[in-house]
PDB file of C-alpha atoms in Angstrom:
ATOM      1  CA  MET A 516      10.092  35.288  -2.773  1.00  0.00           C
ATOM      2  CA  GLY A 517       9.941  38.080  -0.258  1.00  0.00           C
ATOM      3  CA  PRO A 518       8.802  41.707  -0.448  1.00  0.00           C
ATOM      4  CA  LEU A 519       6.425  42.214  -3.343  1.00  0.00           C
ATOM      5  CA  GLU A 520       4.335  45.147  -4.511  1.00  0.00           C
ATOM      6  CA  LEU A 521       0.979  44.275  -5.977  1.00  0.00           C
ATOM      7  CA  ASN A 522      -1.410  46.677  -7.681  1.00  0.00           C
ATOM      8  CA  LEU A 523      -5.058  45.650  -7.561  1.00  0.00           C
ATOM      9  CA  ALA A 524      -8.126  47.745  -8.365  1.00  0.00           C
ATOM     10  CA  GLY A 525      -5.981  50.865  -8.499  1.00  0.00           C
ATOM     11  CA  ARG A 526      -4.484  50.321  -5.051  1.00  0.00           C
ATOM     12  CA  ALA A 527      -0.906  49.338  -4.145  1.00  0.00           C
ATOM     13  CA  TYR A 528      -0.223  46.621  -1.591  1.00  0.00           C
ATOM     14  CA  ARG A 529       3.140  45.675  -0.109  1.00  0.00           C
ATOM     15  CA  LEU A 530       3.255  41.938   0.396  1.00  0.00           C
ATOM     16  CA  ASP A 531       5.553  39.691   2.378  1.00  0.00           C
ATOM     17  CA  PHE A 532       5.013  36.675   0.131  1.00  0.00           C
ATOM     18  CA  ALA A 533       6.692  33.306   0.712  1.00  0.00           C
ATOM     19  CA  GLY A 534       4.313  31.103  -1.253  1.00  0.00           C
ATOM     20  CA  PHE A 535       0.625  30.337  -1.005  1.00  0.00           C
ATOM     21  CA  HIS A 536       1.320  27.624   1.562  1.00  0.00           C
ATOM     22  CA  ARG A 537       2.697  30.204   4.044  1.00  0.00           C
ATOM     23  CA  PRO A 538       1.050  33.213   5.749  1.00  0.00           C
ATOM     24  CA  LEU A 539       0.856  36.371   3.666  1.00  0.00           C
ATOM     25  CA  GLY A 540       1.862  39.722   5.119  1.00  0.00           C
ATOM     26  CA  VAL A 541      -0.125  42.638   3.695  1.00  0.00           C
ATOM     27  CA  ALA A 542       0.646  46.310   4.284  1.00  0.00           C
ATOM     28  CA  THR A 543      -0.942  49.477   2.971  1.00  0.00           C
ATOM     29  CA  ASP A 544      -0.409  53.110   3.891  1.00  0.00           C
ATOM     30  CA  ARG A 545      -2.840  52.678   6.806  1.00  0.00           C
ATOM     31  CA  LEU A 546      -2.648  49.092   8.100  1.00  0.00           C
ATOM     32  CA  ALA A 547      -0.680  45.851   8.214  1.00  0.00           C
ATOM     33  CA  VAL A 548      -2.206  42.383   8.560  1.00  0.00           C
ATOM     34  CA  THR A 549      -1.293  38.717   8.056  1.00  0.00           C
ATOM     35  CA  LEU A 550      -3.523  36.289   6.173  1.00  0.00           C
ATOM     36  CA  PRO A 551      -3.236  32.546   6.884  1.00  0.00           C
ATOM     37  CA  PRO A 552      -2.991  30.091   3.961  1.00  0.00           C
ATOM     38  CA  TRP A 553      -6.263  29.586   2.159  1.00  0.00           C
ATOM     39  CA  THR A 554      -6.840  25.844   1.787  1.00  0.00           C
ATOM     40  CA  TYR A 555      -8.917  23.682  -0.512  1.00  0.00           C
ATOM     41  CA  ARG A 556     -11.327  22.797   2.296  1.00  0.00           C
ATOM     42  CA  ARG A 557     -11.857  26.402   3.366  1.00  0.00           C
ATOM     43  CA  HIS A 558     -12.307  27.405  -0.259  1.00  0.00           C
ATOM     44  CA  MET A 559     -14.947  24.777  -1.030  1.00  0.00           C
ATOM     45  CA  ASP A 560     -16.838  25.326   2.213  1.00  0.00           C
ATOM     46  CA  THR A 561     -16.884  29.071   1.580  1.00  0.00           C
ATOM     47  CA  LEU A 562     -17.958  28.687  -2.037  1.00  0.00           C
ATOM     48  CA  ARG A 563     -20.932  26.668  -0.820  1.00  0.00           C
ATOM     49  CA  ARG A 564     -22.062  29.688   1.194  1.00  0.00           C
ATOM     50  CA  CYS A 565     -21.429  32.346  -1.421  1.00  0.00           C
ATOM     51  CA  THR A 566     -22.363  30.782  -4.776  1.00  0.00           C
ATOM     52  CA  ALA A 567     -25.769  29.965  -6.212  1.00  0.00           C
ATOM     53  CA  PRO A 568     -27.107  29.149  -9.694  1.00  0.00           C
ATOM     54  CA  SER A 569     -28.882  31.900 -11.596  1.00  0.00           C
ATOM     55  CA  ALA A 570     -30.422  32.374 -15.030  1.00  0.00           C
ATOM     56  CA  THR A 571     -27.030  33.421 -16.449  1.00  0.00           C
ATOM     57  CA  GLY A 572     -24.845  30.897 -14.611  1.00  0.00           C
ATOM     58  CA  LEU A 573     -23.317  30.850 -11.148  1.00  0.00           C
ATOM     59  CA  ARG A 574     -23.685  33.946  -8.986  1.00  0.00           C
ATOM     60  CA  LEU A 575     -20.795  34.704  -6.603  1.00  0.00           C
ATOM     61  CA  ASP A 576     -21.258  36.770  -3.468  1.00  0.00           C
ATOM     62  CA  SER A 577     -17.759  38.260  -3.415  1.00  0.00           C
ATOM     63  CA  GLN A 578     -18.392  40.091  -0.137  1.00  0.00           C
ATOM     64  CA  THR A 579     -19.075  36.812   1.668  1.00  0.00           C
ATOM     65  CA  LEU A 580     -15.892  35.354   0.188  1.00  0.00           C
ATOM     66  CA  CYS A 581     -13.846  38.375   1.302  1.00  0.00           C
ATOM     67  CA  ASP A 582     -15.278  38.209   4.805  1.00  0.00           C
ATOM     68  CA  ALA A 583     -14.278  34.544   5.055  1.00  0.00           C
ATOM     69  CA  VAL A 584     -10.698  35.226   3.916  1.00  0.00           C
ATOM     70  CA  LEU A 585     -10.402  38.126   6.360  1.00  0.00           C
ATOM     71  CA  SER A 586     -12.084  36.336   9.257  1.00  0.00           C
ATOM     72  CA  GLY A 587     -10.185  36.601  12.537  1.00  0.00           C
ATOM     73  CA  LEU A 588      -8.625  39.961  11.669  1.00  0.00           C
ATOM     74  CA  GLU A 589      -9.185  42.918  13.920  1.00  0.00           C
ATOM     75  CA  ALA A 590     -10.158  45.328  11.171  1.00  0.00           C
ATOM     76  CA  ASP A 591     -13.070  47.703  10.820  1.00  0.00           C
ATOM     77  CA  THR A 592     -15.389  47.927   7.833  1.00  0.00           C
ATOM     78  CA  ALA A 593     -13.249  50.505   6.033  1.00  0.00           C
ATOM     79  CA  ALA A 594     -10.122  48.378   6.459  1.00  0.00           C
ATOM     80  CA  ARG A 595     -11.894  45.256   5.207  1.00  0.00           C
ATOM     81  CA  ARG A 596     -13.095  47.164   2.174  1.00  0.00           C
ATOM     82  CA  GLN A 597      -9.513  48.249   1.545  1.00  0.00           C
ATOM     83  CA  LEU A 598      -8.256  44.670   1.848  1.00  0.00           C
ATOM     84  CA  ALA A 599     -10.987  43.129  -0.320  1.00  0.00           C
ATOM     85  CA  PRO A 600      -9.002  43.034  -3.621  1.00  0.00           C
ATOM     86  CA  VAL A 601      -5.992  41.320  -2.067  1.00  0.00           C
ATOM     87  CA  ALA A 602      -8.284  38.919  -0.190  1.00  0.00           C
ATOM     88  CA  LEU A 603      -9.848  37.826  -3.482  1.00  0.00           C
ATOM     89  CA  TRP A 604      -6.379  37.539  -5.054  1.00  0.00           C
ATOM     90  CA  TRP A 605      -5.236  35.353  -2.147  1.00  0.00           C
ATOM     91  CA  ALA A 606      -8.289  33.078  -2.342  1.00  0.00           C
ATOM     92  CA  ALA A 607      -7.921  32.707  -6.127  1.00  0.00           C
ATOM     93  CA  GLY A 608      -4.324  31.537  -5.837  1.00  0.00           C
ATOM     94  CA  GLY A 609      -2.905  34.633  -7.482  1.00  0.00           C
ATOM     95  CA  ASP A 610      -3.270  35.865 -11.033  1.00  0.00           C
ATOM     96  CA  ALA A 611      -0.584  33.839 -12.851  1.00  0.00           C
ATOM     97  CA  PRO A 612      -1.875  31.844 -15.869  1.00  0.00           C
ATOM     98  CA  LEU A 613      -3.049  28.323 -15.084  1.00  0.00           C
ATOM     99  CA  ALA A 614      -1.320  25.487 -16.900  1.00  0.00           C
ATOM    100  CA  GLN A 615      -3.248  23.276 -19.282  1.00  0.00           C
ATOM    101  CA  PRO A 616      -4.097  19.847 -17.861  1.00  0.00           C
ATOM    102  CA  PRO A 617      -1.578  17.114 -18.691  1.00  0.00           C
ATOM    103  CA  ALA A 618      -2.354  14.055 -20.762  1.00  0.00           C
ATOM    104  CA  GLU A 619      -4.189  11.267 -18.970  1.00  0.00           C
ATOM    105  CA  GLY A 620      -1.790   9.319 -16.757  1.00  0.00           C
ATOM    106  CA  GLU A 621       0.802  12.102 -16.491  1.00  0.00           C
ATOM    107  CA  TRP A 622       1.524  14.025 -13.290  1.00  0.00           C
ATOM    108  CA  LEU A 623       0.119  17.489 -12.662  1.00  0.00           C
ATOM    109  CA  ASP A 624       2.423  19.507 -10.401  1.00  0.00           C
ATOM    110  CA  LEU A 625       0.477  21.482  -7.809  1.00  0.00           C
ATOM    111  CA  GLY A 626       3.176  22.537  -5.364  1.00  0.00           C
ATOM    112  CA  SER A 627       6.579  24.182  -5.282  1.00  0.00           C
ATOM    113  CA  TYR A 628      10.118  23.072  -4.509  1.00  0.00           C
ATOM    114  CA  ASP A 629       9.594  23.500  -0.758  1.00  0.00           C
ATOM    115  CA  ASN A 630       5.990  22.287  -0.748  1.00  0.00           C
ATOM    116  CA  PRO A 631       5.708  19.473  -3.297  1.00  0.00           C
ATOM    117  CA  ALA A 632       2.333  18.146  -4.373  1.00  0.00           C
ATOM    118  CA  ARG A 633       1.192  16.387  -7.509  1.00  0.00           C
ATOM    119  CA  VAL A 634      -1.746  14.382  -8.837  1.00  0.00           C
ATOM    120  CA  ARG A 635      -2.634  12.084 -11.674  1.00  0.00           C
ATOM    121  CA  LEU A 636      -6.042  12.737 -13.192  1.00  0.00           C
ATOM    122  CA  ARG A 637      -8.513  10.620 -15.144  1.00  0.00           C
ATOM    123  CA  PRO A 638     -11.798  11.620 -16.817  1.00  0.00           C
ATOM    124  CA  TRP A 639     -14.833  10.793 -14.744  1.00  0.00           C
ATOM    125  CA  THR A 640     -17.362   8.328 -16.110  1.00  0.00           C
ATOM    126  CA  GLU A 641     -20.954   8.942 -17.062  1.00  0.00           C
ATOM    127  CA  HIS A 642     -22.044   6.858 -14.069  1.00  0.00           C
ATOM    128  CA  GLN A 643     -19.965   9.048 -11.737  1.00  0.00           C
ATOM    129  CA  ARG A 644     -21.383  12.201 -13.304  1.00  0.00           C
ATOM    130  CA  LEU A 645     -24.973  11.020 -12.908  1.00  0.00           C
ATOM    131  CA  ALA A 646     -24.300  10.026  -9.295  1.00  0.00           C
ATOM    132  CA  ALA A 647     -22.804  13.473  -8.622  1.00  0.00           C
ATOM    133  CA  LEU A 648     -25.788  15.177 -10.248  1.00  0.00           C
ATOM    134  CA  ASP A 649     -28.215  13.110  -8.188  1.00  0.00           C
ATOM    135  CA  ALA A 650     -26.334  13.949  -4.991  1.00  0.00           C
ATOM    136  CA  SER A 651     -26.390  17.660  -5.860  1.00  0.00           C
ATOM    137  CA  LEU A 652     -30.122  17.992  -6.577  1.00  0.00           C
ATOM    138  CA  SER A 653     -32.580  18.686  -3.810  1.00  0.00           C
ATOM    139  CA  GLY A 654     -35.481  20.898  -2.847  1.00  0.00           C
ATOM    140  CA  ASP A 655     -37.860  22.818  -5.058  1.00  0.00           C
ATOM    141  CA  ARG A 656     -36.553  23.834  -8.475  1.00  0.00           C
ATOM    142  CA  ASP A 657     -38.277  27.200  -8.086  1.00  0.00           C
ATOM    143  CA  ASP A 658     -35.741  27.937  -5.359  1.00  0.00           C
ATOM    144  CA  ASP A 659     -32.085  28.801  -6.085  1.00  0.00           C
ATOM    145  CA  SER A 660     -30.991  26.177  -3.549  1.00  0.00           C
ATOM    146  CA  TRP A 661     -32.278  23.223  -5.571  1.00  0.00           C
ATOM    147  CA  PHE A 662     -28.819  22.600  -7.095  1.00  0.00           C
ATOM    148  CA  ASP A 663     -25.576  22.505  -5.086  1.00  0.00           C
ATOM    149  CA  PRO A 664     -22.803  23.357  -7.597  1.00  0.00           C
ATOM    150  CA  VAL A 665     -20.031  23.002  -5.028  1.00  0.00           C
ATOM    151  CA  ARG A 666     -21.040  19.466  -4.084  1.00  0.00           C
ATOM    152  CA  TYR A 667     -21.129  18.631  -7.799  1.00  0.00           C
ATOM    153  CA  LEU A 668     -17.614  20.060  -8.235  1.00  0.00           C
ATOM    154  CA  GLU A 669     -16.319  18.203  -5.184  1.00  0.00           C
ATOM    155  CA  ARG A 670     -17.684  14.928  -6.506  1.00  0.00           C
ATOM    156  CA  MET A 671     -16.031  15.664  -9.845  1.00  0.00           C
ATOM    157  CA  VAL A 672     -12.666  16.238  -8.151  1.00  0.00           C
ATOM    158  CA  ASP A 673     -12.994  13.067  -6.064  1.00  0.00           C
ATOM    159  CA  ALA A 674     -13.740  11.008  -9.172  1.00  0.00           C
ATOM    160  CA  THR A 675     -11.010  12.636 -11.280  1.00  0.00           C
ATOM    161  CA  VAL A 676      -8.060  12.422  -8.872  1.00  0.00           C
ATOM    162  CA  ALA A 677      -6.568   9.001  -9.590  1.00  0.00           C
ATOM    163  CA  THR A 678      -3.352   9.375  -7.564  1.00  0.00           C
ATOM    164  CA  PHE A 679      -2.547  12.033  -4.972  1.00  0.00           C
ATOM    165  CA  ASP A 680       1.050  12.595  -3.862  1.00  0.00           C
ATOM    166  CA  ALA A 681       1.509  15.292  -1.204  1.00  0.00           C
ATOM    167  CA  PRO A 682       2.587  15.522   2.450  1.00  0.00           C
ATOM    168  CA  GLY A 683      -0.917  16.430   3.592  1.00  0.00           C
ATOM    169  CA  GLY A 684      -4.344  15.543   2.310  1.00  0.00           C
ATOM    170  CA  LEU A 685      -6.435  17.072  -0.445  1.00  0.00           C
ATOM    171  CA  ASP A 686      -8.123  19.381   2.055  1.00  0.00           C
ATOM    172  CA  ASP A 687      -4.730  20.904   2.948  1.00  0.00           C
ATOM    173  CA  LEU A 688      -3.834  22.107  -0.554  1.00  0.00           C
ATOM    174  CA  ASP A 689      -3.082  25.825  -0.692  1.00  0.00           C
ATOM    175  CA  ALA A 690      -4.930  28.327  -2.864  1.00  0.00           C
ATOM    176  CA  ARG A 691      -2.613  28.058  -5.868  1.00  0.00           C
ATOM    177  CA  ALA A 692      -2.695  24.263  -5.830  1.00  0.00           C
ATOM    178  CA  THR A 693      -6.483  24.392  -5.478  1.00  0.00           C
ATOM    179  CA  ALA A 694      -6.809  26.678  -8.503  1.00  0.00           C
ATOM    180  CA  LEU A 695      -4.579  24.389 -10.597  1.00  0.00           C
ATOM    181  CA  LEU A 696      -6.502  21.286  -9.555  1.00  0.00           C
ATOM    182  CA  LEU A 697      -9.957  22.758 -10.176  1.00  0.00           C
ATOM    183  CA  HIS A 698      -8.916  24.205 -13.536  1.00  0.00           C
ATOM    184  CA  ALA A 699      -7.473  20.891 -14.728  1.00  0.00           C
ATOM    185  CA  THR A 700     -10.444  18.897 -13.428  1.00  0.00           C
ATOM    186  CA  VAL A 701     -13.020  21.042 -15.217  1.00  0.00           C
ATOM    187  CA  ALA A 702     -10.964  21.199 -18.433  1.00  0.00           C
ATOM    188  CA  LEU A 703     -10.697  17.410 -18.456  1.00  0.00           C
ATOM    189  CA  ASN A 704     -14.395  16.720 -17.874  1.00  0.00           C
ATOM    190  CA  VAL A 705     -16.393  19.621 -19.326  1.00  0.00           C
ATOM    191  CA  ILE A 706     -16.605  20.353 -23.049  1.00  0.00           C
ATOM    192  CA  ASP A 707     -16.199  23.995 -24.017  1.00  0.00           C
ATOM    193  CA  GLU A 708     -18.802  24.070 -26.784  1.00  0.00           C
ATOM    194  CA  GLU A 709     -17.916  27.624 -27.798  1.00  0.00           C
ATOM    195  CA  ALA A 710     -14.287  26.632 -28.416  1.00  0.00           C
ATOM    196  CA  ASP A 711     -15.111  23.316 -30.117  1.00  0.00           C
ATOM    197  CA  HIS A 712     -16.090  24.195 -33.685  1.00  0.00           C
ATOM    198  CA  LEU A 713     -17.058  20.575 -34.377  1.00  0.00           C
ATOM    199  CA  LEU A 714     -20.101  21.080 -32.111  1.00  0.00           C
ATOM    200  CA  GLN A 715     -21.316  24.364 -33.573  1.00  0.00           C
ATOM    201  CA  GLY A 716     -23.673  22.894 -36.181  1.00  0.00           C
ATOM    202  CA  GLY A 717     -23.799  23.509 -39.911  1.00  0.00           C
ATOM    203  CA  GLU A 718     -22.989  21.215 -42.823  1.00  0.00           C
ATOM    204  CA  ALA A 719     -19.321  20.704 -41.887  1.00  0.00           C
ATOM    205  CA  ALA A 720     -20.250  19.737 -38.325  1.00  0.00           C
ATOM    206  CA  ARG A 721     -22.901  17.281 -39.581  1.00  0.00           C
ATOM    207  CA  GLN A 722     -20.389  15.618 -41.886  1.00  0.00           C
ATOM    208  CA  CYS A 723     -17.888  15.362 -39.049  1.00  0.00           C
ATOM    209  CA  ALA A 724     -20.541  13.828 -36.779  1.00  0.00           C
ATOM    210  CA  ALA A 725     -21.527  11.312 -39.451  1.00  0.00           C
ATOM    211  CA  ARG A 726     -17.915  10.227 -40.093  1.00  0.00           C
ATOM    212  CA  THR A 727     -17.093  10.032 -36.400  1.00  0.00           C
ATOM    213  CA  LEU A 728     -20.198   8.157 -35.302  1.00  0.00           C
ATOM    214  CA  ARG A 729     -19.883   5.731 -38.209  1.00  0.00           C
ATOM    215  CA  LEU A 730     -16.450   4.651 -36.995  1.00  0.00           C
ATOM    216  CA  CYS A 731     -17.633   4.588 -33.372  1.00  0.00           C
ATOM    217  CA  GLN A 732     -20.511   2.254 -34.258  1.00  0.00           C
ATOM    218  CA  VAL A 733     -18.448  -0.114 -36.375  1.00  0.00           C
ATOM    219  CA  LEU A 734     -15.256  -0.225 -34.290  1.00  0.00           C
ATOM    220  CA  GLY A 735     -16.652   0.343 -30.800  1.00  0.00           C
ATOM    221  CA  TRP A 736     -14.472   3.430 -30.367  1.00  0.00           C
ATOM    222  CA  THR A 737     -15.161   6.690 -28.583  1.00  0.00           C
ATOM    223  CA  PRO A 738     -15.070  10.012 -30.461  1.00  0.00           C
ATOM    224  CA  ALA A 739     -11.852  10.866 -28.599  1.00  0.00           C
ATOM    225  CA  LYS A 740     -10.158   7.747 -29.994  1.00  0.00           C
ATOM    226  CA  VAL A 741     -11.373   8.470 -33.503  1.00  0.00           C
ATOM    227  CA  TRP A 742     -10.055  12.027 -33.351  1.00  0.00           C
ATOM    228  CA  ALA A 743      -6.713  10.853 -31.955  1.00  0.00           C
ATOM    229  CA  THR A 744      -6.228   8.442 -34.876  1.00  0.00           C
ATOM    230  CA  PRO A 745      -3.940   9.632 -37.730  1.00  0.00           C
ATOM    231  CA  ALA A 746      -6.017  11.261 -40.463  1.00  0.00           C
ATOM    232  CA  ALA A 747      -4.689   8.954 -43.189  1.00  0.00           C
ATOM    233  CA  GLU A 748      -5.679   5.922 -41.104  1.00  0.00           C
ATOM    234  CA  VAL A 749      -9.198   7.308 -40.721  1.00  0.00           C
ATOM    235  CA  ASP A 750      -9.403   7.727 -44.509  1.00  0.00           C
ATOM    236  CA  ARG A 751      -8.344   4.109 -44.983  1.00  0.00           C
ATOM    237  CA  LEU A 752     -10.951   2.878 -42.505  1.00  0.00           C
ATOM    238  CA  LEU A 753     -13.735   4.871 -44.136  1.00  0.00           C
ATOM    239  CA  ARG A 754     -12.684   3.681 -47.610  1.00  0.00           C
ATOM    240  CA  MET A 755     -12.748   0.037 -46.492  1.00  0.00           C
ATOM    241  CA  LEU A 756     -16.189   0.568 -44.950  1.00  0.00           C
ATOM    242  CA  ASP A 757     -17.378   2.037 -48.252  1.00  0.00           C
ATOM    243  CA  LEU A 758     -16.162  -1.109 -50.054  1.00  0.00           C
ATOM    244  CA  LEU A 759     -18.039  -3.383 -47.666  1.00  0.00           C
ATOM    245  CA  GLN A 760     -21.062  -1.180 -47.064  1.00  0.00           C
ATOM    246  CA  PRO A 761     -21.836   0.669 -50.295  1.00  0.00           C
ATOM    247  CA  SER A 762     -24.613   3.189 -50.198  1.00  0.00           C
ATOM    248  CA  GLN A 763     -28.039   1.553 -50.476  1.00  0.00           C
ATOM    249  CA  GLN A 764     -29.552   4.587 -52.116  1.00  0.00           C
ATOM    250  CA  THR A 765     -29.734   4.517 -55.934  1.00  0.00           C
ATOM    251  CA  PRO A 766     -30.283   7.796 -57.751  1.00  0.00           C
ATOM    252  CA  ARG A 767     -33.834   8.242 -59.024  1.00  0.00           C
ATOM    253  CA  ARG A 768     -34.121   8.787 -62.771  1.00  0.00           C
ATOM    254  CA  ARG A 769     -35.536  12.142 -63.707  1.00  0.00           C
ATOM    255  CA  SER A 770     -38.935  12.163 -65.424  1.00  0.00           C
ATOM    256  CA  LEU A 771     -41.041  14.723 -67.226  1.00  0.00           C
ATOM    257  CA  ALA A 772     -42.668  15.611 -63.912  1.00  0.00           C
ATOM    258  CA  ASP A 773     -39.317  16.968 -62.755  1.00  0.00           C
ATOM    259  CA  HIS A 774     -39.317  19.610 -65.475  1.00  0.00           C
ATOM    260  CA  PRO A 775     -39.820  23.091 -63.940  1.00  0.00           C
ATOM    261  CA  ASP A 776     -42.644  23.919 -66.390  1.00  0.00           C
ATOM    262  CA  ALA A 777     -44.493  20.624 -66.013  1.00  0.00           C
ATOM    263  CA  THR A 778     -48.091  20.456 -64.811  1.00  0.00           C
ATOM    264  CA  VAL A 779     -48.914  17.320 -62.830  1.00  0.00           C
ATOM    265  CA  ILE A 780     -52.496  16.032 -62.836  1.00  0.00           C
ATOM    266  CA  ARG A 781     -53.484  13.945 -59.811  1.00  0.00           C
ATOM    267  CA  ILE A 782     -56.691  11.905 -59.940  1.00  0.00           C
ATOM    268  CA  ASP A 783     -58.163  11.187 -56.529  1.00  0.00           C
ATOM    269  CA  ASP A 784     -60.453   8.304 -55.689  1.00  0.00           C
ATOM    270  CA  ASP A 785     -63.563  10.492 -56.025  1.00  0.00           C
ATOM    271  CA  GLY A 786     -62.661  11.365 -59.620  1.00  0.00           C
ATOM    272  CA  ASP A 787     -61.876  15.021 -59.004  1.00  0.00           C
ATOM    273  CA  GLU A 788     -58.880  16.357 -60.816  1.00  0.00           C
ATOM    274  CA  GLN A 789     -56.464  18.647 -59.041  1.00  0.00           C
ATOM    275  CA  GLU A 790     -53.521  20.386 -60.546  1.00  0.00           C
ATOM    276  CA  ARG A 791     -50.365  21.501 -58.865  1.00  0.00           C
ATOM    277  CA  ARG A 792     -47.035  22.792 -60.029  1.00  0.00           C
ATOM    278  CA  ALA A 793     -44.145  20.389 -59.554  1.00  0.00           C
ATOM    279  CA  ARG A 794     -41.389  21.838 -57.524  1.00  0.00           C
TER     280      ARG A 794
END
């Protein structure tokens, strides 16, 4: 780490970068400033002020976020506008890809060699989710403030972090560690329906749901356990269930009324005759 040139929004920035847990020096052709580390607590508190639900999802007021990152700097409006892209980059924990969450019970590394931090995560329960939802609802639903998404996310993090191993507390995590933690927490607890083809509907999805829920009902498993079972073992289980629970439906024998050219005469109680084509 050390001198670094970063190009954002068509502008070049010279950075004195020593990790997200240390101050960041930023220089352009007109100014030079230093940004303090952006912590989990500052990030969540700021998100509460600059995010709100909308018809298309969450709406972010990026200007409010930039102003919070640049607070305390002696810079005019033009300078703050010039620093806005790097301020957003700093608050987001950089632009490097975020690692996929580890398996349940394994450690997720959040820090670096000189600033170690790691957590073990667990999926939150339905009871914890309902409690978080209840705590996040308030006010009139005709007003954008009726749902607090940041409180909901904080409650999700609190429920998901099983073990925390770091010199400081959760609130002291730097921006990169915060991004890793939030990404892993959401990935662990929120289903991406667009990426999960088994939830998209259609005949294949219905068959999958029927097979899965049948095993869940009989064995007391969750869908995740069914899907983690070897495919051949699932086939054996379903075959044994078929032997013990054969289908109760017997095929109906076809009659003349099933013929496409047949005319069916129905006699009602009042004696009137009505004709209809059998379909």
